[in-house]
Amino acid sequence: MIPPGKALCTAGIIVGLLAFFWRDTFNPDSISGARVLLTGASAGIGEQMAYHYSRFGAEIVLTARRETLLQKVTEKCLQLGAKKVFYIQADMSSPQAPEKVVQFALQKLGGLDHLVLNHIGETPFQMWDGDVEHTRWLMQVNFLSYVALASAALPILAESKGSLIVVSSLTGKISTPFTTPYSATKFALDGFFSSLRHELAMQKQDVCITLCILGLIDTEMALEKTRGKVYMSAYPAAEAALTIIKGGATRAREVFYPWWLELLCHLRDWFPNQRDVVIQSFYNYTSA
Ligand SMILES: NC(=O)c1ccc[n+]([C@@H]2O[C@H](COP(=O)([O-])OP(=O)(O)OC[C@H]3O[C@@H](n4cnc5c(N)ncnc54)[C@H](OP(=O)(O)O)[C@@H]3O)[C@@H](O)[C@H]2O)c1
């Protein structure tokens, strides 16, 4: 039997250590005047990130396909305090788009401190239907365009000792049903950018890569797709957006939102068969 005094002391040390490692080290001033290129900025989490960056006084280039939405987001960013805001319309299914977007940002901002890769192509939330062509297209939008954007921006980020922020998903760490092509693109991001992180460190390049692992977030698109198909509650997009920005600014290697996804990822490989049964119980098969 452990004496109560000793047990209390040990618990206190553990709580103290957890509080130390999980303390918020984010300094909003580090974003003031930062030059940011943000993809998928016309809606959802990207739109919310644009507003947060604006409140912190960043200089921003926004990109997505829908110009009317980009115009509206731009106006709101200026009202919220962004130092500069520009937008460029681009479709990331085009292999030429990434280079064009990075050159535009460089020309408008004169450099880059944060590159936030966030856009995703439209994909059905359903059982695999054998559509290989869609998977190829989604790989281009969700993965290859990220690789191309990062490659074009790396020399500029190396100059500024900047941050490369890659928005991913729990389905890029733990596979889930109804997301076959999407999950493949997100696992690919982890493979590519985690390998690149090694190489940058080995080359002593001071560019940080932050991989962001998100759960279900209450964007219009996600709620519409998952309605009646999953038994989970969605977390707020504005909070997810702030967590991503803080992760990039504090140069974290990975951020998790909600926070408990980190525990899930650590436990991922412990009991794979039981894990899969639990995961499947959160999905409604009959309505897929
Ligand atoms: N919402 C969730 O539950 C959830 C969960 C986990 C991870 N995430 C991740 O969070 C990020 C943002 O997701 P979200 O829910 O905010 O998505 P969203 O609301 O659907 O927004 C997607 C953004 O990408 C842009 N986009 C779509 N197709 C494009 C294309 N071909 N070329 C360029 N831009 C394109 C869209 O604008 P246009 O249509 O104007 O081009 C929009 O700005 C994604 O990386 C996603 O994987 C989301």
mmCIF file of C-alpha atoms and ligand atoms in Angstrom:
data_model
loop_
_atom_site.group_PDB
_atom_site.id
_atom_site.type_symbol
_atom_site.label_atom_id
_atom_site.label_comp_id
_atom_site.label_asym_id
_atom_site.label_seq_id
_atom_site.Cartn_x
_atom_site.Cartn_y
_atom_site.Cartn_z
ATOM 1 C CA MET A 1 0.000 0.000 0.000
ATOM 2 C CA ILE A 2 1.450 3.406 -1.050
ATOM 3 C CA PRO A 3 1.256 5.987 1.751
ATOM 4 C CA PRO A 4 -1.346 8.712 0.879
ATOM 5 C CA GLY A 5 1.270 11.485 1.151
ATOM 6 C CA LYS A 6 3.521 9.799 -1.414
ATOM 7 C CA ALA A 7 0.581 9.106 -3.792
ATOM 8 C CA LEU A 8 -0.544 12.747 -3.581
ATOM 9 C CA CYS A 9 2.977 13.974 -4.226
ATOM 10 C CA THR A 10 3.363 11.710 -7.287
ATOM 11 C CA ALA A 11 -0.029 12.822 -8.658
ATOM 12 C CA GLY A 12 1.000 16.461 -8.128
ATOM 13 C CA ILE A 13 4.241 15.958 -10.061
ATOM 14 C CA ILE A 14 2.378 14.262 -12.948
ATOM 15 C CA VAL A 15 -0.229 17.057 -13.111
ATOM 16 C CA GLY A 16 2.550 19.669 -12.961
ATOM 17 C CA LEU A 17 4.457 18.021 -15.816
ATOM 18 C CA LEU A 18 1.301 17.712 -17.949
ATOM 19 C CA ALA A 19 0.455 21.365 -17.315
ATOM 20 C CA PHE A 20 4.019 22.362 -18.280
ATOM 21 C CA PHE A 21 4.083 20.398 -21.543
ATOM 22 C CA TRP A 22 0.518 21.392 -22.533
ATOM 23 C CA ARG A 23 0.818 25.079 -21.620
ATOM 24 C CA ASP A 24 -0.146 27.576 -24.297
ATOM 25 C CA THR A 25 3.095 29.118 -25.599
ATOM 26 C CA PHE A 26 1.409 30.988 -28.446
ATOM 27 C CA ASN A 27 2.368 34.655 -28.783
ATOM 28 C CA PRO A 28 -0.112 36.557 -31.021
ATOM 29 C CA ASP A 29 2.607 39.148 -31.801
ATOM 30 C CA SER A 30 4.497 36.450 -33.697
ATOM 31 C CA ILE A 31 1.737 36.579 -36.354
ATOM 32 C CA SER A 32 1.496 40.370 -36.571
ATOM 33 C CA GLY A 33 2.901 41.317 -39.981
ATOM 34 C CA ALA A 34 3.557 37.643 -40.877
ATOM 35 C CA ARG A 35 3.227 36.904 -44.599
ATOM 36 C CA VAL A 36 0.737 34.057 -45.067
ATOM 37 C CA LEU A 37 -0.406 32.078 -48.099
ATOM 38 C CA LEU A 38 -3.633 30.215 -47.260
ATOM 39 C CA THR A 39 -5.359 27.695 -49.557
ATOM 40 C CA GLY A 40 -9.012 26.656 -49.380
ATOM 41 C CA ALA A 41 -9.752 30.114 -47.965
ATOM 42 C CA SER A 42 -13.212 30.732 -49.447
ATOM 43 C CA ALA A 43 -15.174 28.571 -46.970
ATOM 44 C CA GLY A 44 -15.051 26.296 -43.943
ATOM 45 C CA ILE A 45 -11.964 26.091 -41.745
ATOM 46 C CA GLY A 46 -9.851 28.047 -44.262
ATOM 47 C CA GLU A 47 -12.252 30.999 -44.109
ATOM 48 C CA GLN A 48 -12.076 30.944 -40.289
ATOM 49 C CA MET A 49 -8.269 30.833 -40.451
ATOM 50 C CA ALA A 50 -8.327 33.898 -42.712
ATOM 51 C CA TYR A 51 -10.301 35.809 -40.053
ATOM 52 C CA HIS A 52 -7.990 34.760 -37.209
ATOM 53 C CA TYR A 53 -4.871 35.702 -39.177
ATOM 54 C CA SER A 54 -6.521 39.061 -39.900
ATOM 55 C CA ARG A 55 -7.252 39.733 -36.216
ATOM 56 C CA PHE A 56 -3.572 39.044 -35.491
ATOM 57 C CA GLY A 57 -2.568 41.610 -38.147
ATOM 58 C CA ALA A 58 -1.078 39.285 -40.777
ATOM 59 C CA GLU A 59 -0.494 39.991 -44.495
ATOM 60 C CA ILE A 60 -2.423 37.358 -46.397
ATOM 61 C CA VAL A 61 -2.874 35.839 -49.835
ATOM 62 C CA LEU A 62 -6.058 33.776 -50.076
ATOM 63 C CA THR A 63 -6.778 31.206 -52.743
ATOM 64 C CA ALA A 64 -9.658 28.925 -53.815
ATOM 65 C CA ARG A 65 -11.859 28.607 -56.924
ATOM 66 C CA ARG A 66 -14.949 30.744 -56.132
ATOM 67 C CA GLU A 67 -14.092 34.385 -56.744
ATOM 68 C CA THR A 68 -17.251 35.903 -55.242
ATOM 69 C CA LEU A 69 -16.594 34.129 -51.948
ATOM 70 C CA LEU A 70 -12.910 35.111 -51.987
ATOM 71 C CA GLN A 71 -13.964 38.753 -52.491
ATOM 72 C CA LYS A 72 -16.296 38.589 -49.470
ATOM 73 C CA VAL A 73 -13.656 36.937 -47.266
ATOM 74 C CA THR A 74 -11.105 39.554 -48.387
ATOM 75 C CA GLU A 75 -13.414 42.422 -47.380
ATOM 76 C CA LYS A 76 -14.082 40.908 -43.960
ATOM 77 C CA CYS A 77 -10.352 40.278 -43.421
ATOM 78 C CA LEU A 78 -9.635 43.972 -44.042
ATOM 79 C CA GLN A 79 -12.361 44.970 -41.554
ATOM 80 C CA LEU A 80 -10.878 42.597 -38.957
ATOM 81 C CA GLY A 81 -7.433 44.169 -39.136
ATOM 82 C CA ALA A 82 -5.378 42.320 -41.752
ATOM 83 C CA LYS A 83 -2.422 44.506 -42.800
ATOM 84 C CA LYS A 84 -2.756 43.414 -46.455
ATOM 85 C CA VAL A 85 -5.063 40.946 -48.208
ATOM 86 C CA PHE A 86 -4.952 39.697 -51.803
ATOM 87 C CA TYR A 87 -6.683 36.788 -53.421
ATOM 88 C CA ILE A 88 -6.022 34.619 -56.444
ATOM 89 C CA GLN A 89 -8.530 32.291 -58.016
ATOM 90 C CA ALA A 90 -7.018 28.853 -58.690
ATOM 91 C CA ASP A 91 -8.195 25.296 -59.230
ATOM 92 C CA MET A 92 -5.753 22.876 -57.603
ATOM 93 C CA SER A 93 -6.766 20.080 -59.968
ATOM 94 C CA SER A 94 -4.668 21.948 -62.545
ATOM 95 C CA PRO A 95 -0.967 20.984 -62.269
ATOM 96 C CA GLN A 96 0.001 24.572 -63.207
ATOM 97 C CA ALA A 97 -1.959 26.199 -60.350
ATOM 98 C CA PRO A 98 0.488 25.710 -57.420
ATOM 99 C CA GLU A 99 3.434 27.481 -59.082
ATOM 100 C CA LYS A 100 1.177 30.333 -60.247
ATOM 101 C CA VAL A 101 -0.250 30.816 -56.744
ATOM 102 C CA VAL A 102 3.140 30.796 -54.994
ATOM 103 C CA GLN A 103 4.574 33.292 -57.523
ATOM 104 C CA PHE A 104 1.546 35.563 -56.989
ATOM 105 C CA ALA A 105 2.058 35.451 -53.192
ATOM 106 C CA LEU A 106 5.757 36.184 -53.561
ATOM 107 C CA GLN A 107 5.067 39.127 -55.848
ATOM 108 C CA LYS A 108 2.368 40.590 -53.557
ATOM 109 C CA LEU A 109 3.984 39.921 -50.151
ATOM 110 C CA GLY A 110 7.686 39.970 -51.062
ATOM 111 C CA GLY A 111 8.264 36.700 -49.179
ATOM 112 C CA LEU A 112 6.451 34.117 -47.125
ATOM 113 C CA ASP A 113 6.450 33.171 -43.432
ATOM 114 C CA HIS A 114 3.555 30.702 -43.303
ATOM 115 C CA LEU A 115 2.227 28.439 -46.039
ATOM 116 C CA VAL A 116 -1.068 26.864 -44.974
ATOM 117 C CA LEU A 117 -2.171 23.919 -47.133
ATOM 118 C CA ASN A 118 -5.835 23.372 -46.358
ATOM 119 C CA HIS A 119 -7.979 22.909 -49.512
ATOM 120 C CA ILE A 120 -9.680 19.625 -50.424
ATOM 121 C CA GLY A 121 -11.573 18.488 -53.480
ATOM 122 C CA GLU A 122 -15.198 17.394 -53.310
ATOM 123 C CA THR A 123 -15.539 13.660 -52.607
ATOM 124 C CA PRO A 124 -18.534 11.465 -51.719
ATOM 125 C CA PHE A 125 -18.923 10.102 -48.178
ATOM 126 C CA GLN A 126 -19.941 6.556 -49.064
ATOM 127 C CA MET A 127 -18.898 2.925 -49.593
ATOM 128 C CA TRP A 128 -16.098 2.480 -52.160
ATOM 129 C CA ASP A 129 -17.736 2.374 -55.594
ATOM 130 C CA GLY A 130 -14.677 1.492 -57.677
ATOM 131 C CA ASP A 131 -14.227 4.991 -59.157
ATOM 132 C CA VAL A 132 -10.495 4.956 -59.842
ATOM 133 C CA GLU A 133 -10.617 8.121 -61.981
ATOM 134 C CA HIS A 134 -12.089 10.106 -59.061
ATOM 135 C CA THR A 135 -9.317 8.802 -56.789
ATOM 136 C CA ARG A 136 -6.692 9.932 -59.306
ATOM 137 C CA TRP A 137 -8.292 13.396 -59.475
ATOM 138 C CA LEU A 138 -8.562 13.631 -55.671
ATOM 139 C CA MET A 139 -4.890 12.650 -55.315
ATOM 140 C CA GLN A 140 -4.063 15.598 -57.586
ATOM 141 C CA VAL A 141 -6.152 18.082 -55.579
ATOM 142 C CA ASN A 142 -5.562 16.824 -52.009
ATOM 143 C CA PHE A 143 -2.013 15.513 -52.280
ATOM 144 C CA LEU A 144 -0.009 16.360 -55.422
ATOM 145 C CA SER A 145 -0.978 20.029 -55.354
ATOM 146 C CA TYR A 146 0.219 20.163 -51.699
ATOM 147 C CA VAL A 147 3.550 18.674 -52.787
ATOM 148 C CA ALA A 148 3.828 21.169 -55.645
ATOM 149 C CA LEU A 149 2.866 24.176 -53.488
ATOM 150 C CA ALA A 150 5.357 23.154 -50.803
ATOM 151 C CA SER A 151 8.122 22.580 -53.358
ATOM 152 C CA ALA A 152 7.598 25.979 -54.960
ATOM 153 C CA ALA A 153 7.521 27.711 -51.561
ATOM 154 C CA LEU A 154 10.336 25.882 -49.750
ATOM 155 C CA PRO A 155 13.218 28.128 -50.896
ATOM 156 C CA ILE A 156 11.187 31.184 -49.828
ATOM 157 C CA LEU A 157 10.283 29.612 -46.462
ATOM 158 C CA ALA A 158 13.921 28.630 -45.934
ATOM 159 C CA GLU A 159 14.898 32.306 -46.269
ATOM 160 C CA SER A 160 12.369 33.390 -43.646
ATOM 161 C CA LYS A 161 12.776 30.296 -41.399
ATOM 162 C CA GLY A 162 9.069 29.886 -41.947
ATOM 163 C CA SER A 163 6.334 27.351 -41.275
ATOM 164 C CA LEU A 164 4.677 24.861 -43.575
ATOM 165 C CA ILE A 165 1.283 23.940 -42.141
ATOM 166 C CA VAL A 166 -0.470 20.886 -43.557
ATOM 167 C CA VAL A 167 -4.120 20.346 -42.650
ATOM 168 C CA SER A 168 -4.951 16.665 -42.372
ATOM 169 C CA SER A 169 -7.509 14.529 -40.615
ATOM 170 C CA LEU A 170 -7.928 11.697 -38.150
ATOM 171 C CA THR A 171 -8.669 9.609 -41.266
ATOM 172 C CA GLY A 172 -5.046 10.289 -42.283
ATOM 173 C CA LYS A 173 -3.841 8.520 -39.111
ATOM 174 C CA ILE A 174 -6.546 5.919 -38.465
ATOM 175 C CA SER A 175 -8.569 4.533 -41.363
ATOM 176 C CA THR A 176 -12.354 4.920 -41.190
ATOM 177 C CA PRO A 177 -15.244 3.761 -43.431
ATOM 178 C CA PHE A 178 -16.845 5.848 -46.232
ATOM 179 C CA THR A 179 -13.630 7.791 -46.896
ATOM 180 C CA THR A 180 -11.511 5.474 -49.071
ATOM 181 C CA PRO A 181 -10.001 8.000 -51.557
ATOM 182 C CA TYR A 182 -10.001 10.889 -49.058
ATOM 183 C CA SER A 183 -8.279 8.785 -46.392
ATOM 184 C CA ALA A 184 -5.664 7.675 -48.948
ATOM 185 C CA THR A 185 -4.825 11.297 -49.786
ATOM 186 C CA LYS A 186 -4.479 12.191 -46.097
ATOM 187 C CA PHE A 187 -2.241 9.192 -45.294
ATOM 188 C CA ALA A 188 -0.128 10.223 -48.291
ATOM 189 C CA LEU A 189 0.306 13.710 -46.794
ATOM 190 C CA ASP A 190 1.608 12.220 -43.539
ATOM 191 C CA GLY A 191 4.062 9.982 -45.419
ATOM 192 C CA PHE A 192 5.400 12.761 -47.634
ATOM 193 C CA PHE A 193 5.610 15.604 -45.141
ATOM 194 C CA SER A 194 6.934 13.492 -42.239
ATOM 195 C CA SER A 195 9.700 12.222 -44.529
ATOM 196 C CA LEU A 196 10.409 15.770 -45.712
ATOM 197 C CA ARG A 197 10.626 16.906 -42.059
ATOM 198 C CA HIS A 198 13.506 14.439 -41.558
ATOM 199 C CA GLU A 199 15.319 15.724 -44.626
ATOM 200 C CA LEU A 200 14.963 19.387 -43.676
ATOM 201 C CA ALA A 201 16.394 18.584 -40.233
ATOM 202 C CA MET A 202 19.290 16.616 -41.768
ATOM 203 C CA GLN A 203 20.032 19.557 -44.083
ATOM 204 C CA LYS A 204 19.768 21.922 -41.077
ATOM 205 C CA GLN A 205 17.046 23.926 -42.849
ATOM 206 C CA ASP A 206 15.009 25.854 -40.344
ATOM 207 C CA VAL A 207 11.588 25.307 -41.932
ATOM 208 C CA CYS A 208 9.066 23.772 -39.589
ATOM 209 C CA ILE A 209 6.389 21.345 -40.774
ATOM 210 C CA THR A 210 3.195 21.181 -38.719
ATOM 211 C CA LEU A 211 0.758 18.368 -39.504
ATOM 212 C CA CYS A 212 -2.757 19.116 -38.212
ATOM 213 C CA ILE A 213 -4.987 16.189 -37.290
ATOM 214 C CA LEU A 214 -8.642 17.198 -37.118
ATOM 215 C CA GLY A 215 -11.753 15.286 -36.077
ATOM 216 C CA LEU A 216 -15.254 16.044 -37.342
ATOM 217 C CA ILE A 217 -15.615 19.832 -37.685
ATOM 218 C CA ASP A 218 -18.914 21.682 -38.157
ATOM 219 C CA THR A 219 -18.272 23.091 -41.647
ATOM 220 C CA GLU A 220 -21.261 23.171 -44.008
ATOM 221 C CA MET A 221 -19.648 20.614 -46.283
ATOM 222 C CA ALA A 222 -18.809 18.121 -43.505
ATOM 223 C CA LEU A 223 -22.209 18.375 -41.804
ATOM 224 C CA GLU A 224 -24.057 17.927 -45.083
ATOM 225 C CA LYS A 225 -22.019 14.852 -46.055
ATOM 226 C CA THR A 226 -22.099 13.069 -42.699
ATOM 227 C CA ARG A 227 -25.730 13.807 -41.735
ATOM 228 C CA GLY A 228 -27.446 10.526 -40.766
ATOM 229 C CA LYS A 229 -24.285 8.553 -41.481
ATOM 230 C CA VAL A 230 -22.145 9.028 -38.363
ATOM 231 C CA TYR A 231 -22.894 9.039 -34.653
ATOM 232 C CA MET A 232 -20.459 11.784 -33.638
ATOM 233 C CA SER A 233 -20.735 15.428 -32.707
ATOM 234 C CA ALA A 234 -18.876 18.037 -34.712
ATOM 235 C CA TYR A 235 -16.460 20.565 -33.190
ATOM 236 C CA PRO A 236 -16.461 24.300 -34.055
ATOM 237 C CA ALA A 237 -14.565 25.381 -37.169
ATOM 238 C CA ALA A 238 -13.376 28.668 -35.627
ATOM 239 C CA GLU A 239 -11.683 26.800 -32.775
ATOM 240 C CA ALA A 240 -10.154 24.237 -35.160
ATOM 241 C CA ALA A 241 -8.800 27.150 -37.231
ATOM 242 C CA LEU A 242 -7.207 28.809 -34.199
ATOM 243 C CA THR A 243 -5.604 25.532 -33.095
ATOM 244 C CA ILE A 244 -4.009 25.138 -36.541
ATOM 245 C CA ILE A 245 -2.654 28.702 -36.514
ATOM 246 C CA LYS A 246 -1.249 28.325 -33.005
ATOM 247 C CA GLY A 247 0.401 25.023 -33.989
ATOM 248 C CA GLY A 248 2.125 26.658 -36.967
ATOM 249 C CA ALA A 249 3.170 29.733 -34.979
ATOM 250 C CA THR A 250 4.648 27.667 -32.124
ATOM 251 C CA ARG A 251 6.361 25.357 -34.625
ATOM 252 C CA ALA A 252 4.667 22.222 -33.309
ATOM 253 C CA ARG A 253 5.348 19.063 -35.353
ATOM 254 C CA GLU A 254 1.730 17.872 -34.976
ATOM 255 C CA VAL A 255 -1.437 19.383 -33.566
ATOM 256 C CA PHE A 256 -4.642 17.556 -32.703
ATOM 257 C CA TYR A 257 -8.137 19.015 -32.534
ATOM 258 C CA PRO A 258 -10.015 18.047 -30.433
ATOM 259 C CA TRP A 259 -7.054 17.342 -28.117
ATOM 260 C CA TRP A 260 -8.056 13.756 -27.262
ATOM 261 C CA LEU A 261 -7.382 12.603 -30.841
ATOM 262 C CA GLU A 262 -3.716 12.522 -29.818
ATOM 263 C CA LEU A 263 -4.487 9.789 -27.266
ATOM 264 C CA LEU A 264 -6.472 7.848 -29.887
ATOM 265 C CA CYS A 265 -3.533 8.017 -32.286
ATOM 266 C CA HIS A 266 -1.147 6.747 -29.597
ATOM 267 C CA LEU A 267 -3.488 3.796 -28.866
ATOM 268 C CA ARG A 268 -4.104 3.136 -32.580
ATOM 269 C CA ASP A 269 -2.155 -0.111 -32.940
ATOM 270 C CA TRP A 270 -2.833 -1.719 -29.577
ATOM 271 C CA PHE A 271 -5.971 -3.809 -30.285
ATOM 272 C CA PRO A 272 -6.615 -3.497 -34.030
ATOM 273 C CA ASN A 273 -9.575 -5.896 -34.286
ATOM 274 C CA GLN A 274 -11.448 -4.389 -31.325
ATOM 275 C CA ARG A 275 -10.529 -0.893 -32.561
ATOM 276 C CA ASP A 276 -12.125 -1.561 -35.958
ATOM 277 C CA VAL A 277 -15.332 -2.878 -34.363
ATOM 278 C CA VAL A 278 -15.588 0.279 -32.224
ATOM 279 C CA ILE A 279 -14.920 2.541 -35.237
ATOM 280 C CA GLN A 280 -17.567 0.769 -37.336
ATOM 281 C CA SER A 281 -20.142 1.226 -34.564
ATOM 282 C CA PHE A 282 -19.969 5.006 -35.112
ATOM 283 C CA TYR A 283 -21.145 4.660 -38.744
ATOM 284 C CA ASN A 284 -24.638 4.006 -40.070
ATOM 285 C CA TYR A 285 -24.219 1.400 -42.822
ATOM 286 C CA THR A 286 -27.837 1.279 -44.030
ATOM 287 C CA SER A 287 -27.849 4.961 -45.009
ATOM 288 C CA ALA A 288 -24.483 5.004 -46.808
HETATM 289 N N1 LIG B 1 -14.672 19.597 -41.787
HETATM 290 C C1 LIG B 1 -14.221 18.465 -41.220
HETATM 291 O O1 LIG B 1 -14.959 17.704 -40.562
HETATM 292 C C2 LIG B 1 -12.771 18.097 -41.350
HETATM 293 C C3 LIG B 1 -12.313 16.999 -40.619
HETATM 294 C C4 LIG B 1 -10.975 16.634 -40.710
HETATM 295 C C5 LIG B 1 -10.117 17.370 -41.519
HETATM 296 N N2 LIG B 1 -10.590 18.422 -42.229
HETATM 297 C C6 LIG B 1 -9.650 19.112 -43.103
HETATM 298 O O2 LIG B 1 -9.763 20.513 -42.966
HETATM 299 C C7 LIG B 1 -9.459 21.153 -44.210
HETATM 300 C C8 LIG B 1 -10.590 22.112 -44.565
HETATM 301 O O3 LIG B 1 -11.799 21.365 -44.640
HETATM 302 P P1 LIG B 1 -13.196 22.110 -44.653
HETATM 303 O O4 LIG B 1 -14.156 21.256 -43.918
HETATM 304 O O5 LIG B 1 -13.058 23.531 -44.258
HETATM 305 O O6 LIG B 1 -13.563 22.029 -46.210
HETATM 306 P P2 LIG B 1 -14.601 22.925 -47.067
HETATM 307 O O7 LIG B 1 -15.507 23.664 -46.180
HETATM 308 O O8 LIG B 1 -15.185 22.023 -48.105
HETATM 309 O O9 LIG B 1 -13.642 23.964 -47.799
HETATM 310 C C9 LIG B 1 -12.777 23.486 -48.782
HETATM 311 C C10 LIG B 1 -12.016 24.642 -49.360
HETATM 312 O O10 LIG B 1 -11.217 24.127 -50.440
HETATM 313 C C11 LIG B 1 -11.532 24.850 -51.640
HETATM 314 N N3 LIG B 1 -11.454 23.954 -52.799
HETATM 315 C C12 LIG B 1 -12.288 22.930 -53.115
HETATM 316 N N4 LIG B 1 -11.903 22.362 -54.272
HETATM 317 C C13 LIG B 1 -10.812 23.048 -54.698
HETATM 318 C C14 LIG B 1 -9.987 22.963 -55.846
HETATM 319 N N5 LIG B 1 -10.205 22.048 -56.812
HETATM 320 N N6 LIG B 1 -8.974 23.845 -55.987
HETATM 321 C C15 LIG B 1 -8.750 24.784 -55.038
HETATM 322 N N7 LIG B 1 -9.490 24.924 -53.924
HETATM 323 C C16 LIG B 1 -10.526 24.061 -53.764
HETATM 324 C C17 LIG B 1 -12.956 25.368 -51.413
HETATM 325 O O11 LIG B 1 -13.196 26.563 -52.134
HETATM 326 P P3 LIG B 1 -13.754 26.627 -53.636
HETATM 327 O O12 LIG B 1 -14.898 25.668 -53.724
HETATM 328 O O13 LIG B 1 -14.128 28.066 -53.750
HETATM 329 O O14 LIG B 1 -12.609 26.253 -54.509
HETATM 330 C C18 LIG B 1 -12.924 25.706 -49.932
HETATM 331 O O15 LIG B 1 -12.353 26.977 -49.728
HETATM 332 C C19 LIG B 1 -9.270 20.018 -45.222
HETATM 333 O O16 LIG B 1 -7.907 19.754 -45.416
HETATM 334 C C20 LIG B 1 -9.952 18.839 -44.570
HETATM 335 O O17 LIG B 1 -9.420 17.599 -44.990
HETATM 336 C C21 LIG B 1 -11.890 18.790 -42.167
#
